[in-house]
Tab-separated table of N, CA and C in Angstrom:
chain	number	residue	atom	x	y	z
A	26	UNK	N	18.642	-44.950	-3.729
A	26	UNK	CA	18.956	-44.304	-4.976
A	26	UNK	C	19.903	-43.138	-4.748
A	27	UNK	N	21.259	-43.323	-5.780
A	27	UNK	CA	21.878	-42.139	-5.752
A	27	UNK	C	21.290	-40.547	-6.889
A	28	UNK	N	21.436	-39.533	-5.845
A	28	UNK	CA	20.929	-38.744	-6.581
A	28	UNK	C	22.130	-37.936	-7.968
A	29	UNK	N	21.349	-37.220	-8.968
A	29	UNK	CA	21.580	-37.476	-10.193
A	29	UNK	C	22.820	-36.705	-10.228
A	30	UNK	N	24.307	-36.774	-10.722
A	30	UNK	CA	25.202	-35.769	-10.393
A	30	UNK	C	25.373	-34.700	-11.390
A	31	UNK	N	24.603	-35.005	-12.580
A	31	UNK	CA	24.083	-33.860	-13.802
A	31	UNK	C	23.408	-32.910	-14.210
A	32	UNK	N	22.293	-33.182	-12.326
A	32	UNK	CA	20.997	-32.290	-12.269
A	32	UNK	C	21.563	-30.993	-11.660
A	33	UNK	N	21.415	-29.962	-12.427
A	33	UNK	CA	21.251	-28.224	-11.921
A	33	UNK	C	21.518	-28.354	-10.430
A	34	UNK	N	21.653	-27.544	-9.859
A	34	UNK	CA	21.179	-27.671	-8.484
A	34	UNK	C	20.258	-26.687	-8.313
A	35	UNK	N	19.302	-26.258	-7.293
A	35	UNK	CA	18.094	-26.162	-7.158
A	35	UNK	C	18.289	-24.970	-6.021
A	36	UNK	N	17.993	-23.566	-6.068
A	36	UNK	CA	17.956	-22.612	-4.783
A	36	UNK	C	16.846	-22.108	-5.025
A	37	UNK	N	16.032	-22.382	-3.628
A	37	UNK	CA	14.767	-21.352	-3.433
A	37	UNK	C	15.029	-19.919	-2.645
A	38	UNK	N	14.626	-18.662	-3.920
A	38	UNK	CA	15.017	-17.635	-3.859
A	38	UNK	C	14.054	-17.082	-3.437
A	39	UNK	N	12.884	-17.467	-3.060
A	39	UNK	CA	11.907	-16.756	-2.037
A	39	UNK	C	11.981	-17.190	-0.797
A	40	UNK	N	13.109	-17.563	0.012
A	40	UNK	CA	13.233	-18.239	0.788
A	40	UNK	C	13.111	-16.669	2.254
A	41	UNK	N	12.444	-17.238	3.117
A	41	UNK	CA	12.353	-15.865	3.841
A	41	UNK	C	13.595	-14.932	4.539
A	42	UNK	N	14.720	-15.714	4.792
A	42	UNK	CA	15.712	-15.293	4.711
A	42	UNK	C	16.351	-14.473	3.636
A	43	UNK	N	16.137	-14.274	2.566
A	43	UNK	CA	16.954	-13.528	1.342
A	43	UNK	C	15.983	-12.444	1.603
A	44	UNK	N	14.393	-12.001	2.000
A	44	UNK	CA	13.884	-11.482	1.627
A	44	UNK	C	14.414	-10.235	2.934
A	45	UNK	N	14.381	-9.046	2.461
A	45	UNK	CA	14.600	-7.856	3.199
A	45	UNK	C	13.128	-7.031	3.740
A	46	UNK	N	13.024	-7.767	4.932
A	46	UNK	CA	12.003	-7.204	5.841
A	46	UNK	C	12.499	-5.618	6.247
A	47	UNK	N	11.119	-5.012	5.809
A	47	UNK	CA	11.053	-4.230	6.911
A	47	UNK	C	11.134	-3.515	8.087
A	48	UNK	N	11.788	-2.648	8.271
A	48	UNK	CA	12.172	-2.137	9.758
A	48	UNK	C	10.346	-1.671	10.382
A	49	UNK	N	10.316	-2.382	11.624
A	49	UNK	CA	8.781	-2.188	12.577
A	49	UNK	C	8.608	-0.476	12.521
A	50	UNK	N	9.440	0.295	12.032
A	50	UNK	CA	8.473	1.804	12.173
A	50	UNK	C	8.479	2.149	11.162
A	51	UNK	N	8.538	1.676	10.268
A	51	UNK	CA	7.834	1.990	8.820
A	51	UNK	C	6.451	1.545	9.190
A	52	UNK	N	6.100	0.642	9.730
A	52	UNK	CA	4.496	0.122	9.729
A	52	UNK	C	4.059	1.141	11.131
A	53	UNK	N	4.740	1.567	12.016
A	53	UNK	CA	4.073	2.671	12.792
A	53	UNK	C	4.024	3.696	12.549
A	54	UNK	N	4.961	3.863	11.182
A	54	UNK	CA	4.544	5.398	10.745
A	54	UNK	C	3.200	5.309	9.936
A	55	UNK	N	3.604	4.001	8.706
A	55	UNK	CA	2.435	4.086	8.577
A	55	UNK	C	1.020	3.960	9.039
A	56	UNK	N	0.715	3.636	10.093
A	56	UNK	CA	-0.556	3.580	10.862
A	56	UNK	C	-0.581	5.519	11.457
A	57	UNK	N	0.201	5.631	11.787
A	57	UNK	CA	0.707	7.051	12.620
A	57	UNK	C	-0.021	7.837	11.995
A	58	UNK	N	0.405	7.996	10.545
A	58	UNK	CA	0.494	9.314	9.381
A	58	UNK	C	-0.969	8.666	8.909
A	59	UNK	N	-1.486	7.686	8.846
A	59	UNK	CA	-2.830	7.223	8.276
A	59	UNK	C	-3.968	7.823	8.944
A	60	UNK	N	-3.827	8.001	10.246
A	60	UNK	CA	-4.492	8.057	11.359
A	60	UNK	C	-4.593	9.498	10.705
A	61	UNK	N	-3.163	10.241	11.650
A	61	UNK	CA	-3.289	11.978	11.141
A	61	UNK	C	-3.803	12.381	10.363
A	62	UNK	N	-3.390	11.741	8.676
A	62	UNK	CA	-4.170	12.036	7.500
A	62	UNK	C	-5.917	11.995	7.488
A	63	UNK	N	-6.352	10.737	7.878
A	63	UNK	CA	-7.380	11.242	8.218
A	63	UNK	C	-8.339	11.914	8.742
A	64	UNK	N	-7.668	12.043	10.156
A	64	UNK	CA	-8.617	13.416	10.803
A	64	UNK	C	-7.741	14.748	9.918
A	65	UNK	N	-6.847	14.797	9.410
A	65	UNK	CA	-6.623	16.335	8.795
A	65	UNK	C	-7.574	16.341	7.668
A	66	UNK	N	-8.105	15.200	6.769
A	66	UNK	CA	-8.593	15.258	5.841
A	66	UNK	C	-10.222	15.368	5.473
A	67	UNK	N	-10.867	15.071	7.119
A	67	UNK	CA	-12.206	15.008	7.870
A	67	UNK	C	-11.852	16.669	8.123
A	68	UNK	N	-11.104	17.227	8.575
A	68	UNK	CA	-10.844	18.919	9.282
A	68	UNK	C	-11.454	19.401	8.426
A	69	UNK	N	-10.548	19.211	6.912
A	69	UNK	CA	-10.600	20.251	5.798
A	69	UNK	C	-11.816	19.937	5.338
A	70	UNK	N	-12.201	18.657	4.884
A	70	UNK	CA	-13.714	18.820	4.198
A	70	UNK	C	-14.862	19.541	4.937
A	71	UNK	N	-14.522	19.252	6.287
A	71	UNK	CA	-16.018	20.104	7.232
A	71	UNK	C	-15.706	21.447	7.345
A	72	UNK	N	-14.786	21.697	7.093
A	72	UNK	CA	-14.712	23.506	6.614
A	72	UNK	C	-15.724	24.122	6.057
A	73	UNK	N	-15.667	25.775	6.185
A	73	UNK	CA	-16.633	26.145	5.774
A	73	UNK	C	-16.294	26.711	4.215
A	74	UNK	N	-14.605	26.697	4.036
A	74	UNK	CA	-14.077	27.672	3.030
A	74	UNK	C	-13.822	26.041	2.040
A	75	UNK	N	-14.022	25.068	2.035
A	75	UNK	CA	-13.859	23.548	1.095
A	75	UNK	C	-13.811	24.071	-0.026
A	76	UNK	N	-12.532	23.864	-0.888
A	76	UNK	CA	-12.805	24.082	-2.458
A	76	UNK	C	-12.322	22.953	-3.213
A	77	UNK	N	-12.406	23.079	-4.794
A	77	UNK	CA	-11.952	21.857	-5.479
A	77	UNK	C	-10.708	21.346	-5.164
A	78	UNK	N	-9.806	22.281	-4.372
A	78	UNK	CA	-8.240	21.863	-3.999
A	78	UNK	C	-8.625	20.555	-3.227
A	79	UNK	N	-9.230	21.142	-2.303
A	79	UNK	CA	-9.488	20.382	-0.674
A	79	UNK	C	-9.851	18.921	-1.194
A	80	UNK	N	-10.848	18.825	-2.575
A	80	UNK	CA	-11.533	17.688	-2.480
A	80	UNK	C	-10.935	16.894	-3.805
A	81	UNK	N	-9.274	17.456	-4.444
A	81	UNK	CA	-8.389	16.618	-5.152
A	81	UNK	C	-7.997	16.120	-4.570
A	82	UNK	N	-7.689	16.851	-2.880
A	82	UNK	CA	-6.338	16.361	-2.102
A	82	UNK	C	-7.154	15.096	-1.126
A	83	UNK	N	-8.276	14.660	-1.139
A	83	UNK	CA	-8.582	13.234	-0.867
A	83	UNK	C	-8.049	12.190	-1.890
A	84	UNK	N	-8.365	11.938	-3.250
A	84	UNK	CA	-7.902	11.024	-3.710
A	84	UNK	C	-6.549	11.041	-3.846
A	85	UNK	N	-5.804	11.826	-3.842
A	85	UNK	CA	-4.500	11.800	-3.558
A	85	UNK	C	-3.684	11.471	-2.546
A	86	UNK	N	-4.686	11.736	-1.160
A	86	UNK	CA	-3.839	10.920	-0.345
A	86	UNK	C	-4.574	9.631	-0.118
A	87	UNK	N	-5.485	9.179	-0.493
A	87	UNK	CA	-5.943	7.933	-0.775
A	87	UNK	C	-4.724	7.231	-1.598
A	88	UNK	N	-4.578	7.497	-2.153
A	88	UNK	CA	-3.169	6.840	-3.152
A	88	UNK	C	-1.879	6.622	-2.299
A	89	UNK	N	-1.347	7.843	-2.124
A	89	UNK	CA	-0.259	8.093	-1.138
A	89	UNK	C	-0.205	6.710	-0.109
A	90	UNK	N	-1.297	6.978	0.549
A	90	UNK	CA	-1.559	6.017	1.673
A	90	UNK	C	-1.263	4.442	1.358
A	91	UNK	N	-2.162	4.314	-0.047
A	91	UNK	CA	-1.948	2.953	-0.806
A	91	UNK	C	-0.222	2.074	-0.587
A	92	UNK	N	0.292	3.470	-1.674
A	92	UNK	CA	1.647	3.422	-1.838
A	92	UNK	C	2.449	3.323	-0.441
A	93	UNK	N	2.597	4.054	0.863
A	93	UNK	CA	3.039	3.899	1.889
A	93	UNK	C	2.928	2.284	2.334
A	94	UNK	N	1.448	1.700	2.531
A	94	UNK	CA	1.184	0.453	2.883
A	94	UNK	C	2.508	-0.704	1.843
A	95	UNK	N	2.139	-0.183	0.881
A	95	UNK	CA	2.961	-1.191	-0.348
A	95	UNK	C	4.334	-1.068	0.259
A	96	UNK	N	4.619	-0.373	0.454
A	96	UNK	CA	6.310	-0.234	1.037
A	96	UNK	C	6.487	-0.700	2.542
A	97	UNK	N	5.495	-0.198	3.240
A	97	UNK	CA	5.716	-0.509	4.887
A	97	UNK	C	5.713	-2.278	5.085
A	98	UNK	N	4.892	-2.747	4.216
A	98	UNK	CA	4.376	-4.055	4.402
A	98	UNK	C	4.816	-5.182	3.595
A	99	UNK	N	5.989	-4.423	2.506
A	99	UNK	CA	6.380	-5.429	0.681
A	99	UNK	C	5.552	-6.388	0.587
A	100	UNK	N	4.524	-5.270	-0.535
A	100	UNK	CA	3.386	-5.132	-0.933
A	100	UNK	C	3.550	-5.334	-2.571
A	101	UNK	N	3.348	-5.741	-3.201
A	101	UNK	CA	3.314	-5.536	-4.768
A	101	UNK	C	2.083	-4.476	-5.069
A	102	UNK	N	2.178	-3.512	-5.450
A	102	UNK	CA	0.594	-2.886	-5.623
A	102	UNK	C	0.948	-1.918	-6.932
A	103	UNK	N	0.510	-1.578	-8.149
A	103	UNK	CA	0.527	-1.608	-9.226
A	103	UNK	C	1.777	-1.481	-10.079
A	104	UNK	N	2.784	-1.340	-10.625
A	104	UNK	CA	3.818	-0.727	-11.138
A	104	UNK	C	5.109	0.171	-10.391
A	105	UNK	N	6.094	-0.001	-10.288
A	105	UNK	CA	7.403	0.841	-9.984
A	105	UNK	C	7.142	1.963	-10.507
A	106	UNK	N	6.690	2.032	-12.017
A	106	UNK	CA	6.880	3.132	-12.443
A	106	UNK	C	5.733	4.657	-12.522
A	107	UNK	N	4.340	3.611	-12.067
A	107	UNK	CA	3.522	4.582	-11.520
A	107	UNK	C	3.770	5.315	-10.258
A	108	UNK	N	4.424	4.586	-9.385
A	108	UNK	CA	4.644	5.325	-8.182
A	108	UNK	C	5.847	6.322	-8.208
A	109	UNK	N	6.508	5.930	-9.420
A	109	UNK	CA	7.395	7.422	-9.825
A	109	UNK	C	6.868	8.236	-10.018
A	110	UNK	N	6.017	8.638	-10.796
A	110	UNK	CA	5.370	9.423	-11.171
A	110	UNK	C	4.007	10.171	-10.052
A	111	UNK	N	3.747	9.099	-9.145
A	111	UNK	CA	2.491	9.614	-8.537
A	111	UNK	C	3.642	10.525	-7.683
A	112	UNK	N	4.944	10.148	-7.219
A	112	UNK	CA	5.518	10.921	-5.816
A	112	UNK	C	5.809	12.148	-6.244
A	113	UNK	N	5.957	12.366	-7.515
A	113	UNK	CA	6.459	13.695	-8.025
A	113	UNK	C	5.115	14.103	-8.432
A	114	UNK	N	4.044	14.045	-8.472
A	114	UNK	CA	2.628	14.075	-8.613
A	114	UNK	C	2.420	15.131	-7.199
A	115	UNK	N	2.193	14.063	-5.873
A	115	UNK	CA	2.011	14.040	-4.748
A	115	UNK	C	2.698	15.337	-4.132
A	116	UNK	N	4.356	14.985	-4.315
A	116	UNK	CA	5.122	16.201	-3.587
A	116	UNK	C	4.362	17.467	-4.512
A	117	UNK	N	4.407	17.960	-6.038
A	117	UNK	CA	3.947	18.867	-6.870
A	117	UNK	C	2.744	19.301	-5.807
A	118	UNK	N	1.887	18.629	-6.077
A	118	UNK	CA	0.147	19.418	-5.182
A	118	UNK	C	0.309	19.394	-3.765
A	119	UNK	N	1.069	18.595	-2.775
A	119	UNK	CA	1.173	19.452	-1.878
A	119	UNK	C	2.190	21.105	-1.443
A	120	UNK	N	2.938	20.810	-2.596
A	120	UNK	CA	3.379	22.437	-2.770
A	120	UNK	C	2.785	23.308	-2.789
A	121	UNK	N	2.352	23.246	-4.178
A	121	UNK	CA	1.125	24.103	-4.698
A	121	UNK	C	-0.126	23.990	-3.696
A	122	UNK	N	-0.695	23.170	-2.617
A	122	UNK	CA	-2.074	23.421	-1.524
A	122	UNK	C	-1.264	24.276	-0.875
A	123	UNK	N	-0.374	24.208	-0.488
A	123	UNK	CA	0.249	25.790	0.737
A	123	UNK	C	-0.038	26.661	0.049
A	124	UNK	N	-0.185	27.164	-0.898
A	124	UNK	CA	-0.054	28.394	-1.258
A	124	UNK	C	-1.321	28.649	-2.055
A	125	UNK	N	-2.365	27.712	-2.720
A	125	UNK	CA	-3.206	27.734	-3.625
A	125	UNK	C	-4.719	27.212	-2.570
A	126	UNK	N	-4.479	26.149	-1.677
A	126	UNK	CA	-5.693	25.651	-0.889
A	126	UNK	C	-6.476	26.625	0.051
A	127	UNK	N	-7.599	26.836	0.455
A	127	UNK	CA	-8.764	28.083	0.426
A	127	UNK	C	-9.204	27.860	1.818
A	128	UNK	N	-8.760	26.902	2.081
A	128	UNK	CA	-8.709	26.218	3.849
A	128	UNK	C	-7.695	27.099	5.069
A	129	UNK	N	-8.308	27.538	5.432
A	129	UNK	CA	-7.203	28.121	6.564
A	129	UNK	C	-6.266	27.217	7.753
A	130	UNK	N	-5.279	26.507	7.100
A	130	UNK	CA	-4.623	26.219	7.683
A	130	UNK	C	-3.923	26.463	9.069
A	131	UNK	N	-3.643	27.881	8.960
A	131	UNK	CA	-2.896	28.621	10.176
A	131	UNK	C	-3.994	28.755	11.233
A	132	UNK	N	-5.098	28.568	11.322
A	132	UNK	CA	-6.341	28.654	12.068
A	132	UNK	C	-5.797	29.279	13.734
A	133	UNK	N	-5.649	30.580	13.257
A	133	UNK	CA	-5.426	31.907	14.251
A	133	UNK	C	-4.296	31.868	14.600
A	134	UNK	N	-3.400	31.496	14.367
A	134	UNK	CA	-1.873	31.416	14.846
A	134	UNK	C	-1.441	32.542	14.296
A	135	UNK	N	-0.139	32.987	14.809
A	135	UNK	CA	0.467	34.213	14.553
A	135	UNK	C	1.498	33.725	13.020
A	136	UNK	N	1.674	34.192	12.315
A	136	UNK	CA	2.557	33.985	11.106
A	136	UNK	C	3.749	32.728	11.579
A	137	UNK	N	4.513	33.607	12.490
A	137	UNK	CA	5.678	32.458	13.100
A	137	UNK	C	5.337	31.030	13.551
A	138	UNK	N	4.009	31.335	14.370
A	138	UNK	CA	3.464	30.041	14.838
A	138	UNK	C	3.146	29.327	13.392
A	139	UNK	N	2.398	29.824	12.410
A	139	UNK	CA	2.296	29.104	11.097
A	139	UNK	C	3.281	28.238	10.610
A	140	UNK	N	4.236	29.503	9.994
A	140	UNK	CA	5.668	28.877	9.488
A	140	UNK	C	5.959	28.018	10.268
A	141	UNK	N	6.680	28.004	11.216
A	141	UNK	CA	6.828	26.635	12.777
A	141	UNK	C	5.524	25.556	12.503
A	142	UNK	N	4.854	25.406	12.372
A	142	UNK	CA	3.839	24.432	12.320
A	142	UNK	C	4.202	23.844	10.500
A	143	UNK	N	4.396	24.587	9.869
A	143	UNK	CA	4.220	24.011	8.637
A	143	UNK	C	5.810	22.906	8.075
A	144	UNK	N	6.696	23.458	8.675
A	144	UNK	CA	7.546	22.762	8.821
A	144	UNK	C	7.565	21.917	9.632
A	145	UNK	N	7.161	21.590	10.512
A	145	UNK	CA	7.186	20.450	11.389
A	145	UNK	C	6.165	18.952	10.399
A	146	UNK	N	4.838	20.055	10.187
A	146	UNK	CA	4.895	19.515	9.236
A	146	UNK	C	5.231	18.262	8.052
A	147	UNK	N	5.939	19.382	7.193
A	147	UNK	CA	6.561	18.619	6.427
A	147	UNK	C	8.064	18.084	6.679
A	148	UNK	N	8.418	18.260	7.867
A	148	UNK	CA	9.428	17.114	8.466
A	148	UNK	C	8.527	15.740	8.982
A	149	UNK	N	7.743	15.784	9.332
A	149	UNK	CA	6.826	14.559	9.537
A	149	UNK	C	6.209	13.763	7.994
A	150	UNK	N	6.057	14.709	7.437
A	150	UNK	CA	5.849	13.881	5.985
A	150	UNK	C	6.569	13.329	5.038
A	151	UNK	N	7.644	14.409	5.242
A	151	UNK	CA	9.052	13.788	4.509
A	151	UNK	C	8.901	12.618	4.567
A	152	UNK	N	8.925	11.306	5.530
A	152	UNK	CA	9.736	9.891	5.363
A	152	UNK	C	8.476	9.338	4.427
A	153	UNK	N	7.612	9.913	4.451
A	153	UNK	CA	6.351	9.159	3.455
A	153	UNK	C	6.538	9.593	2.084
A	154	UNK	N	7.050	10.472	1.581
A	154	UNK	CA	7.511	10.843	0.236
A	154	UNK	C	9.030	10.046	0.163
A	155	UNK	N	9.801	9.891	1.309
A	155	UNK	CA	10.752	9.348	0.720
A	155	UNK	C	10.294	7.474	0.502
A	156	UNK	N	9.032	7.310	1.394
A	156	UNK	CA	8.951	5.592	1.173
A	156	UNK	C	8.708	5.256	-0.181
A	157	UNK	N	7.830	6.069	-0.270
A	157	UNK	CA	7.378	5.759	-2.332
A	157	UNK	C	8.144	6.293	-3.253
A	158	UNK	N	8.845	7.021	-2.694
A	158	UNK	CA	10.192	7.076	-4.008
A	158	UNK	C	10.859	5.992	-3.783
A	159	UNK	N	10.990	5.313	-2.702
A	159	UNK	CA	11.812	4.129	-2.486
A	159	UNK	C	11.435	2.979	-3.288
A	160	UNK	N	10.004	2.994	-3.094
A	160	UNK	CA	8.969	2.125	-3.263
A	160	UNK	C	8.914	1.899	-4.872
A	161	UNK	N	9.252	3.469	-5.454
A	161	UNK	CA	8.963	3.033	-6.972
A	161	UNK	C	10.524	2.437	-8.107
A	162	UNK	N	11.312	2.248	-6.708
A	162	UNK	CA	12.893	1.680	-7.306
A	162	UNK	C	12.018	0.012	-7.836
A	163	UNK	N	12.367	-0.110	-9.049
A	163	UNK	CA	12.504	-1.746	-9.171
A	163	UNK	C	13.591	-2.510	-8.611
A	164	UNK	N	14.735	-2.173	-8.145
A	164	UNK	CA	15.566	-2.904	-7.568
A	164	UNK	C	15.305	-2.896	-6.032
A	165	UNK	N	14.055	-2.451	-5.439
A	165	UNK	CA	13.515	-2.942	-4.358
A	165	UNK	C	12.644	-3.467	-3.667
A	166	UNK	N	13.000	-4.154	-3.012
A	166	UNK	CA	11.612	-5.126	-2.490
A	166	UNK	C	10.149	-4.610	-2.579
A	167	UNK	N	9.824	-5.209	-2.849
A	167	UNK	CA	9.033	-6.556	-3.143
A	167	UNK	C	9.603	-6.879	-4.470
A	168	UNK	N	9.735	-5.798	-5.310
A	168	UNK	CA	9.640	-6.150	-6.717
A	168	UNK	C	10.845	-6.668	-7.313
A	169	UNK	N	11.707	-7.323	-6.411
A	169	UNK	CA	12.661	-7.626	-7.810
A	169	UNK	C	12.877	-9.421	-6.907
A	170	UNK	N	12.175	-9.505	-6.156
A	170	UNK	CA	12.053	-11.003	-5.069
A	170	UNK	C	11.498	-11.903	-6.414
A	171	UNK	N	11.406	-12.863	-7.037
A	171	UNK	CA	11.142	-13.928	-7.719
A	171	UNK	C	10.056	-14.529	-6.876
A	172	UNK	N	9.201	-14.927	-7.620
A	172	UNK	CA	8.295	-15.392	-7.095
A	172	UNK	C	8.044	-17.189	-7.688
């Protein structure tokens, strides 16, 4: 049988080739920063100074974390447009914990040693605020792949 010369032609667009994998240290950061997050987040609750800050900033990085996985791994996990909103959420309260959280962070360091630590810091966190802003583009993977 000749085949039909009127029929559409036919491209599979989930084909694993079209799809834009992941670079391997996005998934070691995320394990990396998962890890850290948790023992920083075990630190602060066994404190003796724990306040309502300390114990927002669990479900928040419970989320965070969510969102990182969704990106490290092209993940579908709820909406583009929630994760807009959670990163500007996310970056907002960790601003505001430097300056508002009841936890002694600097735990005996000299001021300089602080500042120096807190930036390092948030040079280490940076690429995780930038994954879920990435993450909440609809014109990027996972979410705009056809299924």
């Amino acid at each position: 049988m000749q085949p039909n010369p009127y029929k559409a032609p036919v491209a599979d667009l989930t084909d694993s080739a079209t799809e834009t994998k992941r670079f391997i240290w996005w998934k070691i950061y995320f394990f990396l920063i998962t890890a850290i997050s948790a023992i920083g987040l075990v630190a602060i609750l066994l404190s003796k100074t724990v306040g309502w800050l300390d114990y927002l900033a669990v479900p928040i990085s419970l989320i965070g974390t969510v969102g990182l996985f969704g990106y490290a791994f092209n993940r579908k996990i709820l909406l583009p447009k929630f994760w807009l909103y959670f990163v500007v959420v996310d970056l907002s309260f960790s601003i505001a914990y430097e300056f508002l959280g009841k936890v002694d962070l600097s735990d005996g360091m000299a001021q300089n040693g602080h500042v120096i630590s807190a930036i390092i810091g948030w040079l280490f966190s940076f690429p995780g605020y930038y994954a879920i802003f990435r993450y909440s583009s609809p014109s990027t993977d996972p979410w705009h792949i056809r299924q």
